Coordinates of C-alpha atoms and ligand atoms in Angstrom, one line a residue:
M1 CA -5.3 24.3 -26.8
S2 CA -3.3 26.4 -24.4
A3 CA 0.5 26.0 -24.7
T4 CA 2.2 25.9 -21.3
Q5 CA 5.9 26.1 -20.5
L6 CA 7.5 22.8 -19.6
P7 CA 7.7 22.2 -15.8
R8 CA 11.0 22.2 -13.9
Q9 CA 10.0 19.2 -11.9
V10 CA 7.8 16.1 -12.4
K11 CA 6.7 13.4 -10.0
V12 CA 7.0 9.9 -11.6
I13 CA 5.0 7.2 -9.8
E14 CA 6.4 3.8 -10.3
V15 CA 3.6 1.3 -10.9
G16 CA 5.6 -1.8 -12.0
P17 CA 5.1 -3.9 -8.8
R18 CA 1.3 -3.6 -9.2
D19 CA 0.3 -2.7 -12.8
G20 CA 3.5 -4.3 -14.1
L21 CA 3.2 -7.7 -12.3
Q22 CA -0.5 -8.1 -12.0
N23 CA -0.8 -9.6 -15.5
E24 CA 2.0 -12.1 -15.2
K25 CA 0.7 -15.6 -15.7
Q26 CA 3.4 -17.4 -13.6
L27 CA 3.2 -16.4 -9.9
V28 CA 6.1 -14.1 -9.2
P29 CA 7.8 -15.2 -5.9
L30 CA 7.1 -12.9 -2.9
A31 CA 10.9 -12.3 -2.4
T32 CA 11.2 -11.0 -6.0
K33 CA 8.2 -8.6 -5.5
I34 CA 9.7 -7.3 -2.2
E35 CA 13.1 -6.8 -3.8
L36 CA 11.5 -5.0 -6.7
V37 CA 9.8 -2.5 -4.5
D38 CA 12.9 -2.0 -2.4
R39 CA 15.1 -1.4 -5.4
L40 CA 12.6 1.2 -6.7
S41 CA 12.3 3.1 -3.5
A42 CA 16.1 3.1 -3.2
A43 CA 16.3 4.6 -6.7
G44 CA 14.5 7.6 -5.4
F45 CA 10.8 7.3 -6.3
A46 CA 8.6 9.3 -4.0
N47 CA 5.7 7.1 -4.7
V48 CA 5.7 3.3 -5.5
E49 CA 2.4 1.5 -6.3
A50 CA 3.3 -1.7 -4.4
A51 CA 0.3 -4.0 -4.4
S52 CA -3.5 -4.5 -4.8
F53 CA -6.0 -5.6 -2.3
V54 CA -8.5 -7.0 -4.8
S55 CA -10.2 -10.4 -5.1
P56 CA -7.6 -13.1 -5.4
K57 CA -10.0 -14.9 -7.7
W58 CA -10.0 -11.9 -10.1
V59 CA -6.2 -11.2 -10.0
P60 CA -4.3 -14.2 -8.4
Q61 CA -0.9 -12.5 -8.9
M62 CA -1.8 -9.8 -6.4
A63 CA -3.0 -12.2 -3.7
D64 CA 0.1 -11.7 -1.5
G65 CA -0.3 -7.9 -1.2
A66 CA -0.2 -8.0 2.6
E67 CA 3.0 -10.1 2.6
V68 CA 4.6 -7.7 0.1
M69 CA 3.7 -4.7 2.3
A70 CA 5.0 -6.5 5.5
G71 CA 8.3 -7.5 3.8
I72 CA 9.4 -4.2 2.2
A73 CA 12.0 -1.9 3.8
R74 CA 10.1 1.3 4.0
R75 CA 12.1 4.3 2.9
P76 CA 11.2 7.4 4.9
G77 CA 9.2 9.8 2.8
T78 CA 8.2 7.2 0.1
I79 CA 4.5 6.8 -0.4
Y80 CA 3.5 3.2 -0.8
S81 CA 0.2 3.0 -2.7
V82 CA -2.2 0.0 -3.1
L83 CA -5.4 -0.6 -5.0
T84 CA -8.6 -0.9 -3.0
P85 CA -11.9 -1.5 -4.9
N86 CA -14.1 -1.8 -1.9
M87 CA -14.1 -1.8 2.0
K88 CA -12.7 -5.3 2.1
G89 CA -9.7 -4.1 0.2
F90 CA -9.4 -0.9 2.3
E91 CA -9.3 -2.9 5.5
G92 CA -6.5 -5.0 4.1
A93 CA -4.7 -1.8 3.0
L94 CA -5.1 -0.2 6.4
A95 CA -3.8 -3.3 8.2
A96 CA -0.8 -3.4 5.8
R97 CA 0.0 0.3 6.6
A98 CA -0.4 1.6 3.1
D99 CA 0.2 5.3 2.8
E100 CA -2.2 5.9 -0.1
V101 CA -5.2 3.9 -1.3
V102 CA -6.4 3.9 -4.9
I103 CA -10.0 3.6 -5.9
F104 CA -10.2 2.7 -9.5
G105 CA -13.1 3.4 -11.8
A106 CA -13.5 3.8 -15.5
A107 CA -14.9 6.2 -18.1
S108 CA -16.4 3.3 -19.9
E109 CA -19.4 1.3 -18.6
A110 CA -18.3 -1.8 -20.4
F111 CA -14.8 -1.7 -18.9
S112 CA -16.2 -1.0 -15.4
Q113 CA -18.3 -4.2 -15.7
R114 CA -15.5 -6.3 -16.9
N115 CA -12.9 -5.0 -14.5
I116 CA -14.7 -4.5 -11.2
N117 CA -18.1 -6.2 -11.9
C118 CA -20.3 -3.2 -11.5
S119 CA -21.5 -0.1 -13.3
I120 CA -19.8 3.3 -13.0
A121 CA -22.5 4.5 -10.6
E122 CA -22.3 1.4 -8.5
S123 CA -18.5 1.7 -8.3
V124 CA -18.7 5.3 -7.1
A125 CA -21.2 4.2 -4.4
R126 CA -18.7 1.4 -3.3
F127 CA -15.8 3.9 -3.3
A128 CA -17.7 6.4 -1.0
P129 CA -17.1 4.5 2.2
V130 CA -13.5 3.7 1.2
A131 CA -12.9 7.4 0.6
R132 CA -14.4 8.4 3.9
A133 CA -12.4 5.7 5.8
A134 CA -9.2 6.8 4.0
K135 CA -9.7 10.4 5.1
D136 CA -10.6 9.3 8.7
A137 CA -7.4 7.3 8.8
G138 CA -5.3 10.1 7.4
L139 CA -4.4 8.2 4.3
R140 CA -3.9 9.8 0.9
L141 CA -6.7 9.0 -1.6
R142 CA -6.1 8.6 -5.3
G143 CA -8.7 7.9 -8.0
A144 CA -7.8 6.1 -11.2
I145 CA -10.0 6.4 -14.3
S146 CA -9.4 3.7 -16.9
C147 CA -10.2 3.9 -20.6
C148 CA -10.0 7.7 -20.8
L149 CA -8.7 7.5 -24.4
G150 CA -10.5 4.4 -25.6
C151 CA -12.1 1.1 -24.4
P152 CA -11.4 -2.4 -25.5
Y153 CA -15.1 -3.3 -25.4
Q154 CA -16.9 -0.1 -26.3
G155 CA -14.4 1.6 -28.5
E156 CA -14.6 5.4 -28.4
V157 CA -15.1 7.1 -25.0
P158 CA -16.6 10.6 -25.0
V159 CA -14.6 13.3 -23.3
A160 CA -17.7 14.2 -21.3
A161 CA -17.7 10.7 -19.8
V162 CA -14.1 11.2 -18.5
V163 CA -15.0 14.6 -17.1
D164 CA -18.1 13.1 -15.4
V165 CA -16.0 10.5 -13.6
V166 CA -13.4 13.1 -12.7
Q167 CA -16.1 15.1 -11.0
R168 CA -17.5 12.1 -9.2
L169 CA -14.0 11.2 -7.8
Q170 CA -13.4 14.8 -6.9
A171 CA -16.6 14.8 -4.9
L172 CA -15.2 11.8 -3.0
G173 CA -12.2 13.9 -2.0
C174 CA -9.5 12.4 -4.1
D175 CA -6.1 14.1 -3.6
E176 CA -5.0 13.0 -7.1
I177 CA -6.8 11.7 -10.1
D178 CA -5.3 9.5 -12.8
I179 CA -6.2 9.9 -16.4
A180 CA -5.4 6.4 -17.8
D181 CA -5.1 5.2 -21.3
T182 CA -5.5 1.6 -20.3
I183 CA -5.1 0.1 -23.7
G184 CA -2.6 2.5 -25.1
V185 CA -4.6 3.7 -28.1
G186 CA -4.6 7.4 -27.5
T187 CA -2.7 10.0 -29.5
A188 CA -1.1 13.3 -28.6
G189 CA -3.9 15.6 -29.7
Q190 CA -6.6 13.5 -28.0
T191 CA -4.5 13.4 -24.9
R192 CA -4.4 17.2 -24.8
T193 CA -8.1 17.5 -25.4
V194 CA -9.0 15.1 -22.6
I195 CA -6.5 16.5 -20.1
E196 CA -7.5 20.1 -20.8
A197 CA -11.2 19.1 -20.4
A198 CA -10.5 17.4 -17.1
A199 CA -8.4 20.3 -15.9
K200 CA -11.4 22.6 -16.2
V201 CA -13.0 20.7 -13.3
F202 CA -10.0 19.5 -11.3
P203 CA -6.7 21.2 -10.5
I204 CA -4.2 20.2 -13.1
E205 CA -1.4 19.9 -10.6
R206 CA -3.3 17.0 -9.0
L207 CA -4.1 15.2 -12.3
S208 CA -1.7 12.5 -13.5
G209 CA -1.1 10.8 -16.8
H210 CA -1.1 7.0 -16.8
F211 CA -0.2 5.7 -20.3
H212 CA 0.2 2.2 -21.7
D213 CA 2.3 1.9 -24.8
T214 CA 0.4 -0.6 -27.0
Y215 CA 0.5 1.6 -30.1
G216 CA 3.9 3.2 -29.3
Q217 CA 2.3 6.6 -28.5
A218 CA 3.0 6.8 -24.8
L219 CA 6.0 9.1 -24.9
A220 CA 4.4 11.4 -27.4
N221 CA 1.3 11.5 -25.1
I222 CA 3.5 12.3 -22.1
Y223 CA 5.1 15.1 -24.0
A224 CA 1.7 16.4 -25.0
A225 CA 0.4 16.1 -21.4
L226 CA 3.5 18.0 -20.2
L227 CA 2.6 20.8 -22.6
S228 CA -0.9 20.8 -21.2
G229 CA 0.5 21.3 -17.7
I230 CA 0.6 17.7 -16.2
T231 CA 3.4 17.2 -13.7
I232 CA 2.6 13.7 -12.5
F233 CA 3.1 10.6 -14.6
H234 CA 2.9 6.8 -14.0
S235 CA 5.3 4.3 -15.5
S236 CA 6.5 0.8 -15.1
V237 CA 10.1 -0.3 -14.9
A238 CA 11.2 -2.3 -18.0
G239 CA 7.7 -1.5 -19.4
L240 CA 6.2 -4.4 -17.5
G241 CA 2.5 -5.0 -17.4
G242 CA -1.0 -4.8 -18.7
C243 CA -4.4 -5.2 -17.3
P244 CA -5.9 -8.7 -17.0
Y245 CA -9.2 -7.2 -18.1
A246 CA -7.9 -5.3 -21.1
K247 CA -6.9 -8.0 -23.6
G248 CA -4.1 -7.2 -26.0
A249 CA -2.9 -4.1 -24.1
T250 CA 0.8 -4.0 -23.4
G251 CA 2.6 -2.7 -20.4
N252 CA 2.8 0.8 -19.1
V253 CA 5.2 3.1 -20.7
A254 CA 8.7 2.1 -19.5
T255 CA 10.0 4.2 -16.6
E256 CA 13.5 4.2 -18.1
D257 CA 12.2 5.8 -21.3
V258 CA 10.2 8.4 -19.4
L259 CA 13.2 9.3 -17.2
Y260 CA 15.4 9.6 -20.3
L261 CA 12.9 11.9 -22.0
L262 CA 12.5 14.1 -18.9
Q263 CA 16.3 14.2 -18.3
G264 CA 16.7 15.4 -21.9
L265 CA 14.2 18.2 -21.3
G266 CA 16.1 19.2 -18.1
I267 CA 13.1 18.3 -15.9
E268 CA 14.0 17.1 -12.4
T269 CA 12.6 13.9 -10.9
G270 CA 14.9 13.0 -8.0
I271 CA 15.2 9.5 -9.4
D272 CA 18.5 7.8 -10.3
L273 CA 18.1 6.6 -13.9
E274 CA 21.0 4.1 -13.7
Q275 CA 19.5 2.4 -10.6
V276 CA 16.2 2.1 -12.5
V277 CA 18.0 0.6 -15.5
E278 CA 19.6 -2.0 -13.2
T279 CA 16.2 -2.7 -11.6
G280 CA 14.7 -3.2 -15.0
D281 CA 17.4 -5.7 -15.8
F282 CA 16.8 -7.5 -12.5
I283 CA 13.0 -7.9 -12.9
S284 CA 13.2 -8.8 -16.5
Q285 CA 15.6 -11.6 -15.7
A286 CA 13.7 -12.7 -12.6
I287 CA 10.5 -13.2 -14.5
G288 CA 12.1 -14.4 -17.7
R289 CA 10.8 -11.5 -19.9
A290 CA 12.5 -9.4 -22.5
N291 CA 13.2 -5.9 -21.2
A292 CA 10.6 -3.7 -23.0
S293 CA 12.4 -0.5 -22.3
R294 CA 14.5 0.7 -25.3
A295 CA 16.3 3.3 -23.2
G296 CA 16.8 0.7 -20.5
R297 CA 18.4 -1.8 -23.0
A298 CA 20.6 0.9 -24.6
L299 CA 21.8 2.3 -21.3
L300 CA 22.5 -1.1 -19.8
T301 CA 24.8 -1.9 -22.7
K302 CA 26.6 1.4 -22.2
M303 CA 26.9 0.8 -18.4
R304 CA 28.3 -2.7 -19.0
D305 CA 30.8 -1.4 -21.6
R306 CA 31.9 1.3 -19.1
A307 CA 32.3 -1.2 -16.3
A308 CA 34.3 -3.5 -18.6
A309 CA 36.5 -0.6 -19.7
A310 CA 37.1 0.4 -16.1
S311 CA 38.2 -3.1 -15.1
A312 CA 40.3 -3.7 -18.2
Ligands
HMG1 P1 -17.3 -9.4 -7.1 O1 -17.1 -10.9 -7.4 O2 -18.4 -8.7 -7.7 O3 -17.2 -9.1 -5.5 O4 -15.9 -8.7 -7.5 P2 -18.1 -9.6 -4.3 O5 -18.2 -8.4 -3.4 O6 -19.4 -10.2 -4.8 O7 -17.2 -10.7 -3.6 C1 -16.9 -12.0 -4.2 C2 -15.8 -12.6 -3.5 O8 -14.6 -11.8 -3.6 C3 -16.0 -12.8 -2.0 O9 -15.3 -14.0 -1.6 C4 -15.3 -11.7 -1.4 O10 -14.9 -11.9 -0.1 C5 -14.1 -11.5 -2.3 P3 -16.0 -15.5 -1.5 O11 -17.1 -15.2 -0.5 O12 -16.5 -15.8 -2.9 O13 -14.9 -16.3 -1.1 N1 -13.6 -10.1 -2.3 C6 -12.4 -9.8 -2.0 N2 -11.3 -10.5 -1.6 C7 -10.2 -9.8 -1.4 N3 -10.0 -8.5 -1.5 C8 -11.1 -7.7 -1.9 C9 -12.3 -8.4 -2.1 N4 -13.5 -7.9 -2.5 C10 -14.3 -9.0 -2.6 N5 -11.0 -6.4 -2.0 C11 -14.3 -7.0 -7.1 C12 -15.7 -7.3 -7.3 C13 -14.1 -5.5 -7.3 C14 -13.8 -7.5 -5.8 C15 -13.5 -7.7 -8.3 O14 -14.1 -7.4 -9.5 C16 -12.0 -7.4 -8.3 O15 -11.3 -7.7 -7.4 N6 -11.6 -6.7 -9.4 C17 -10.2 -6.2 -9.5 C18 -9.8 -6.2 -10.9 C19 -8.4 -5.7 -10.9 O16 -7.6 -5.7 -10.0 N7 -8.0 -5.2 -12.2 C20 -6.7 -4.6 -12.4 C21 -6.5 -3.3 -11.7 S1 -7.2 -1.9 -12.5 C22 -6.0 -1.5 -13.7 O17 -5.1 -2.2 -13.9 C23 -6.2 -0.2 -14.4 C24 -5.2 0.9 -13.9 O18 -3.9 0.5 -14.0 C25 -5.4 2.2 -14.7 C26 -5.4 1.9 -16.2 O19 -4.4 1.6 -16.7 O20 -6.5 1.9 -16.7 C27 -5.5 1.2 -12.4
MG2 MG1 -2.7 0.6 -15.9

């Protein structure tokens, strides 16, 4: 393992409106989704994953992606990303004026079948026209790889399987590739091993870490990934989320917790932590869920105490 100095700056991609909400059983009102995206872009995220253009039979919560994209107030410079598993999804994304499309595969055959109903090889064949169309339209192209640190159906996932999918997505021209721990089982040493293997075949500055927090390891994994040289991370405000095809997996690592960690390390993100804390409170209340961010809850109490003291 090669020790690297910590970076001065990190890009945090907020995935709450997509990865966070997609697993909610009750349909979240369109206005709430739009307000969530707008609050997040106002807080300073350079990239917000706003919606999915997937089959509404597979993920009913994401059926209104076009309406979400039509309703948001676009902040200049913010990249609004959407998931596109096939050309039908891409056409929806293009019509909705997405800035970045995300093709999403897996390092595990079993998960690929459950999540997108095809093998890894078939998925790459389906992604190829999406990738070409994205390039032709001048859109950014991101590739997500699920189950890089473990699979809910197959268990262990060989590092070589992750590297193989990284290479296939690279061949499609992905600008960025996400190493995802879909079910949050990975540990810090494993994270470094997988990331450093992926970085041998794809530039590390364009690899990202997408960690779920099921086993409470996500922040440790982020720190490990930082030491390996990763400078792009995904997180979800209030720790919302989970994947409908990864039973038992909890949400992404909470954005508030990640920002608190990075702030403590003196790493810049350009994001206003207090605005994110307020947004975490807004969405938790709106969908009737406990706020899963520990930093978010602690900071909210402090912010309320401060406001009460100021008005006393
Ligand atoms: P399929 O059933 O094999 O697709 O699903 P199909 O091509 O046979 O089409 C079946 C029906 O779906 C047809 O409609 C199509 O028109 C429709 P019908 O004729 O029956 O009325 N359809 C679509 N409708 C809207 N948009 C589309 C679309 N495509 C087909 N794009 C498919 C294959 C990929 C579509 C399906 O399996 C699917 O939508 N899966 C998405 C699952 C998903 O969104 N999972 C969560 C996101 S991944 C994730 O969370 C992990 C990540 O966060 C990283 C990590 O943490 O690991 C990214
Ligand atoms: Mg995810």
